[in-house]
CSV table of C-alpha atoms in Angstrom, one decimal:
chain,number,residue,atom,x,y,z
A,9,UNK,CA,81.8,103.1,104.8
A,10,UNK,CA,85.7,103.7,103.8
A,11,UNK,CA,88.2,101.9,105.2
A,12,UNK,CA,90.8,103.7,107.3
A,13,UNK,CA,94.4,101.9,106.9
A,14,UNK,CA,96.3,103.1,108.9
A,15,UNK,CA,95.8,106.1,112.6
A,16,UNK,CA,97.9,108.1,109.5
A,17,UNK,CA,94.7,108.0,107.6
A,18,UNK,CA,92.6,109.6,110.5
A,19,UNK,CA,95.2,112.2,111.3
A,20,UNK,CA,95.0,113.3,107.4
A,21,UNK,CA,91.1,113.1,107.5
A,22,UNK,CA,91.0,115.5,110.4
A,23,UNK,CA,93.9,117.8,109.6
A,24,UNK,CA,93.6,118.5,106.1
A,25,UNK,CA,90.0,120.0,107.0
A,26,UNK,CA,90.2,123.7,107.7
A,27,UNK,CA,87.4,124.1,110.5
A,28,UNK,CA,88.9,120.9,112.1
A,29,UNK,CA,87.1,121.9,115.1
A,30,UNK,CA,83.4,120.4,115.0
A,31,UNK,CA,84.4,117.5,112.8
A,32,UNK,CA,82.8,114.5,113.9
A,33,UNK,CA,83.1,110.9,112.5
A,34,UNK,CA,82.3,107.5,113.7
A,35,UNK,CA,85.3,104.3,113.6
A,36,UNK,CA,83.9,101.2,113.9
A,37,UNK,CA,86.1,99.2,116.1
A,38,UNK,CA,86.2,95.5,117.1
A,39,UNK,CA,84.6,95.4,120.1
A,40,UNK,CA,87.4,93.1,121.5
A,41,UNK,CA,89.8,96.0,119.7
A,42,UNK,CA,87.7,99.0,122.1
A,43,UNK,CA,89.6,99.7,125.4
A,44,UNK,CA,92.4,99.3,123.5
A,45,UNK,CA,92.1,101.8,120.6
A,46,UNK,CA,90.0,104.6,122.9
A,47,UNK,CA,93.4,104.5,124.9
A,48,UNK,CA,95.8,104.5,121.8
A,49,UNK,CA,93.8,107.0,120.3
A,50,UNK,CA,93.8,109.6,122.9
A,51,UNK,CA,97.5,109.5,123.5
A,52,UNK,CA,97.8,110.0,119.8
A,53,UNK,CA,95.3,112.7,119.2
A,54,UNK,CA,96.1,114.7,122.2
A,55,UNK,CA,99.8,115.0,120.6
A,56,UNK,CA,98.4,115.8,117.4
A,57,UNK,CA,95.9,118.6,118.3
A,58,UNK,CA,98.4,119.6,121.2
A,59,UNK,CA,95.4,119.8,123.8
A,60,UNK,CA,93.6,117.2,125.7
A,61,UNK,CA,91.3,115.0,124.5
A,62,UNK,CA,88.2,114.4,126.4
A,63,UNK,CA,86.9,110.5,127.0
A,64,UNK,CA,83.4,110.1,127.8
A,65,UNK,CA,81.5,106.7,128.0
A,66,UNK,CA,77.9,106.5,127.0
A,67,UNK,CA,77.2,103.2,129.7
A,68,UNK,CA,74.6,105.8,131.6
A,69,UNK,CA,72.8,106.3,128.4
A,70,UNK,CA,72.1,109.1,126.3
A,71,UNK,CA,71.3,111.9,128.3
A,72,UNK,CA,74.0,111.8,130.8
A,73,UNK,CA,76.4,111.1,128.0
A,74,UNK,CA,75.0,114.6,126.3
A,75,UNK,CA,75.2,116.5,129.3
A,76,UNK,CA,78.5,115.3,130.0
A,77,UNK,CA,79.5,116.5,126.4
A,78,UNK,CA,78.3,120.2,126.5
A,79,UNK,CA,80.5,120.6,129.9
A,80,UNK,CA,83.3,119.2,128.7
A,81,UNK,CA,85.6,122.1,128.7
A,82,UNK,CA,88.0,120.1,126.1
A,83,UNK,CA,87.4,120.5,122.8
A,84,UNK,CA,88.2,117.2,121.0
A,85,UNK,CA,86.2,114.5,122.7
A,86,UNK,CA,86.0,110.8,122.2
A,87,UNK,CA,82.2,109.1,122.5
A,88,UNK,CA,82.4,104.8,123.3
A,89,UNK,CA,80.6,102.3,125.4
A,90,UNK,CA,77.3,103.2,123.3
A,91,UNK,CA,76.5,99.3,122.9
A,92,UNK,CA,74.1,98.5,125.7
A,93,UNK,CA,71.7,101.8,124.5
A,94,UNK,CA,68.2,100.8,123.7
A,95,UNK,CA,65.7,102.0,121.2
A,96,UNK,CA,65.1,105.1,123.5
A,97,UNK,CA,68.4,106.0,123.8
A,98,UNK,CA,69.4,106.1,120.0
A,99,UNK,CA,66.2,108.5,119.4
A,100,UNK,CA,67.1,110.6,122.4
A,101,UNK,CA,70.7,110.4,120.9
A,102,UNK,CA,69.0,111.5,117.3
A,103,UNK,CA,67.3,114.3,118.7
A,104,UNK,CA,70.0,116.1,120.8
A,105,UNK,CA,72.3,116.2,117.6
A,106,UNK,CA,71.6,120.0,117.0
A,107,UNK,CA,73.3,120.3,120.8
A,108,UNK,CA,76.4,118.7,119.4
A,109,UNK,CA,76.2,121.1,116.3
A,110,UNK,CA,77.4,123.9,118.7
A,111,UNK,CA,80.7,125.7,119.8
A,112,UNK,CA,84.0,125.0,118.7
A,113,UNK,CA,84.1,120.7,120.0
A,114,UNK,CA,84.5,118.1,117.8
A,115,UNK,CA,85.1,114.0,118.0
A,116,UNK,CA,84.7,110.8,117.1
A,117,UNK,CA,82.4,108.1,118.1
A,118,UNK,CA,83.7,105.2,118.6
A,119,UNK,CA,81.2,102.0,117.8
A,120,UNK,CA,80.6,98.3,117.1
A,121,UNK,CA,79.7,97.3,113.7
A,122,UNK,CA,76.0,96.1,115.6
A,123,UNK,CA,76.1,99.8,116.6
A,124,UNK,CA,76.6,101.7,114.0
A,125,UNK,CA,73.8,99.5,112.6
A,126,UNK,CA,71.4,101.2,115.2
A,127,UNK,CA,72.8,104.7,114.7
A,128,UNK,CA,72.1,104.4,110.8
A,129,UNK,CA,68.8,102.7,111.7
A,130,UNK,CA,67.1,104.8,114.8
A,131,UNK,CA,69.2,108.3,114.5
A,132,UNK,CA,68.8,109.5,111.1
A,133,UNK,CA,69.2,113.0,111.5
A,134,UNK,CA,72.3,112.2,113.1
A,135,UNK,CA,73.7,109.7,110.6
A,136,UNK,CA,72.7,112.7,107.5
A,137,UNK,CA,75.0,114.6,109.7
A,138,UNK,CA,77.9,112.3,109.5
A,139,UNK,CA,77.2,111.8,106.3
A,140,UNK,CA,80.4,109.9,104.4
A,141,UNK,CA,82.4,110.2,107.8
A,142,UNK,CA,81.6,106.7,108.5
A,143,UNK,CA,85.0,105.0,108.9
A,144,UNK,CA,86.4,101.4,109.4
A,145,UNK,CA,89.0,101.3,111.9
A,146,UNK,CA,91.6,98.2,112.1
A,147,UNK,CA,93.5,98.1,115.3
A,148,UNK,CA,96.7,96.4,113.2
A,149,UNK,CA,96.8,99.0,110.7
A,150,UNK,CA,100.0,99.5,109.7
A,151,UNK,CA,101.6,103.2,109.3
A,152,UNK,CA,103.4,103.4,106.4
A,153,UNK,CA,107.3,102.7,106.1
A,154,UNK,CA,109.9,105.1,105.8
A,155,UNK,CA,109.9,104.4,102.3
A,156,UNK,CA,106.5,104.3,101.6
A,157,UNK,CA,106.8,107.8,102.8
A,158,UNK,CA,109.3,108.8,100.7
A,159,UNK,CA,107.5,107.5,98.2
A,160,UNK,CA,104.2,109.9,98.8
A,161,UNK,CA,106.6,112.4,99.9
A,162,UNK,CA,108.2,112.4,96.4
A,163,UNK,CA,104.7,112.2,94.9
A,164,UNK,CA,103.7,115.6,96.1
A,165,UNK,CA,106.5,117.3,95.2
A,166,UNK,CA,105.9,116.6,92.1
A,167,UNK,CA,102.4,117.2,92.0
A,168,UNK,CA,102.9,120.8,93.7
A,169,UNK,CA,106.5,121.9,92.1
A,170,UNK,CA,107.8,122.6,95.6
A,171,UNK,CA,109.9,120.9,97.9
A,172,UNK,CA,109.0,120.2,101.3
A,173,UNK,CA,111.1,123.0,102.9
A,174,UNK,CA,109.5,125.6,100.4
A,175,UNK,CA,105.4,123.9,102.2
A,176,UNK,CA,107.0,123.8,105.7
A,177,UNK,CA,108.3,127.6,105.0
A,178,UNK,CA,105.1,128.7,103.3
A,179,UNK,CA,103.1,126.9,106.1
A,180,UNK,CA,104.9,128.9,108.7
A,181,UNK,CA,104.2,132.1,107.0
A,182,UNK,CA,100.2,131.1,106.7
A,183,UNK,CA,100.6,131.1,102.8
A,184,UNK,CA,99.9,127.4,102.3
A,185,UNK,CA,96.5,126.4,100.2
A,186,UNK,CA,94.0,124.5,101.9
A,187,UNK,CA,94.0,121.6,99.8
A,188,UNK,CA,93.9,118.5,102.1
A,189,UNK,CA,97.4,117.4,100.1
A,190,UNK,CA,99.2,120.1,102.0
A,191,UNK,CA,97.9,118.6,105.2
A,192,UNK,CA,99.0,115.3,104.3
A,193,UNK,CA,102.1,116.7,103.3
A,194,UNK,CA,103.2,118.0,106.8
A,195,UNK,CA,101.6,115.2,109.0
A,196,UNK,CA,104.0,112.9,106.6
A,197,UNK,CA,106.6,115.5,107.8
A,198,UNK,CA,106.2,115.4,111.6
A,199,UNK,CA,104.7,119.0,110.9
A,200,UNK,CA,101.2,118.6,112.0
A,201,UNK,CA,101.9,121.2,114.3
A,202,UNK,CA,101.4,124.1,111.8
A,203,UNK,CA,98.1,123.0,110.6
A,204,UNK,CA,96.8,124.7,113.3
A,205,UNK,CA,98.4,128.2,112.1
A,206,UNK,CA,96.4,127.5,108.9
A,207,UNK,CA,93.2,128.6,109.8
């Protein structure tokens, strides 16, 4: 499980991928952290894809939480409140994955550390789906500082020979590569915007 540092981390995870519809991932959150960082993180993520987010709690169980997910008209969704499911539930979860496989949504999950324990254990075709997109999510994590930006900032210039008017003009003009660097490189700029002229 990797260890996300800071909601910067997540932003660059999602952004620098090109089909960034249909990603899903699971955080593990704190459960005293949950209400708290399902709110925080649709504010955020509704700014940064630039279309609403939808929030759907799995208290009813799998099925219902399933149906509510194929008509959701949104496509970005949040999944939580998965930690009262029984044994059933997490095998009726594992075998409707190929139903989340479909269309143009995407999300995260987000879990307790006891849950993502039962996902692992009683969804396995679900959790070789995720695969590595198994993330640790601290509610404190600091974003970085202006400097520490400025530092990265200065880091891939370097690493790319351009400055970041010359990514911000190419991304403009669709002529950026699709190495996640570049993705970092304009969330870091306020530019997450034109990631979605990249694909």
């Amino acid at each position: 499980m990797d260890k996300l540092f800071s909601l910067d981390d997540l932003l660059i995870k999602i952004g620098s991928r090109p089909e960034r519809i249909n990603f899903w991932a699971v955080l593990v959150v704190k459960s005293e952290d949950m209400i708290f960082t399902v709110s925080d993180l649709e504010d955020t993520l509704e700014i940064f894809i630039e279309s609403p987010i939808a929030v759907i709690s799995g208290e009813n169980g799998a099925r219902e939480l399933v149906e509510k997910v194929e008509k959701a008209i949104q496509e970005y969704i949040l999944l939580w409140q998965l930690e009262a499911w029984d044994l059933a539930d997490w095998h009726s979860f594992d075998g409707f994955r190929s139903r989340l496989d479909k269309g143009k949504k995407g999300g995260l999950i987000l879990l307790t550390e006891q849950s993502t324990h039962s996902l692992m254990r009683y969804c396995p075709n679900f959790a070789s789906w995720l695969g590595a997109k198994v993330f640790d999510f601290e509610k404190d994590a600091e974003l970085l500082t202006k400097e520490e930006t400025n530092l990265r900032l200065d880091a891939l210039q370097k690493w790319a020979k351009l400055s970041s008017d010359q990514v911000i003009k190419m991304a403009e003009k669709r002529q950026l590569p699709h190495d996640p660097e570049y993705a970092e490189w304009l969330i870091l700029l306020n530019r997450g915007d034109l990631l979605e002229q990249q694909k």
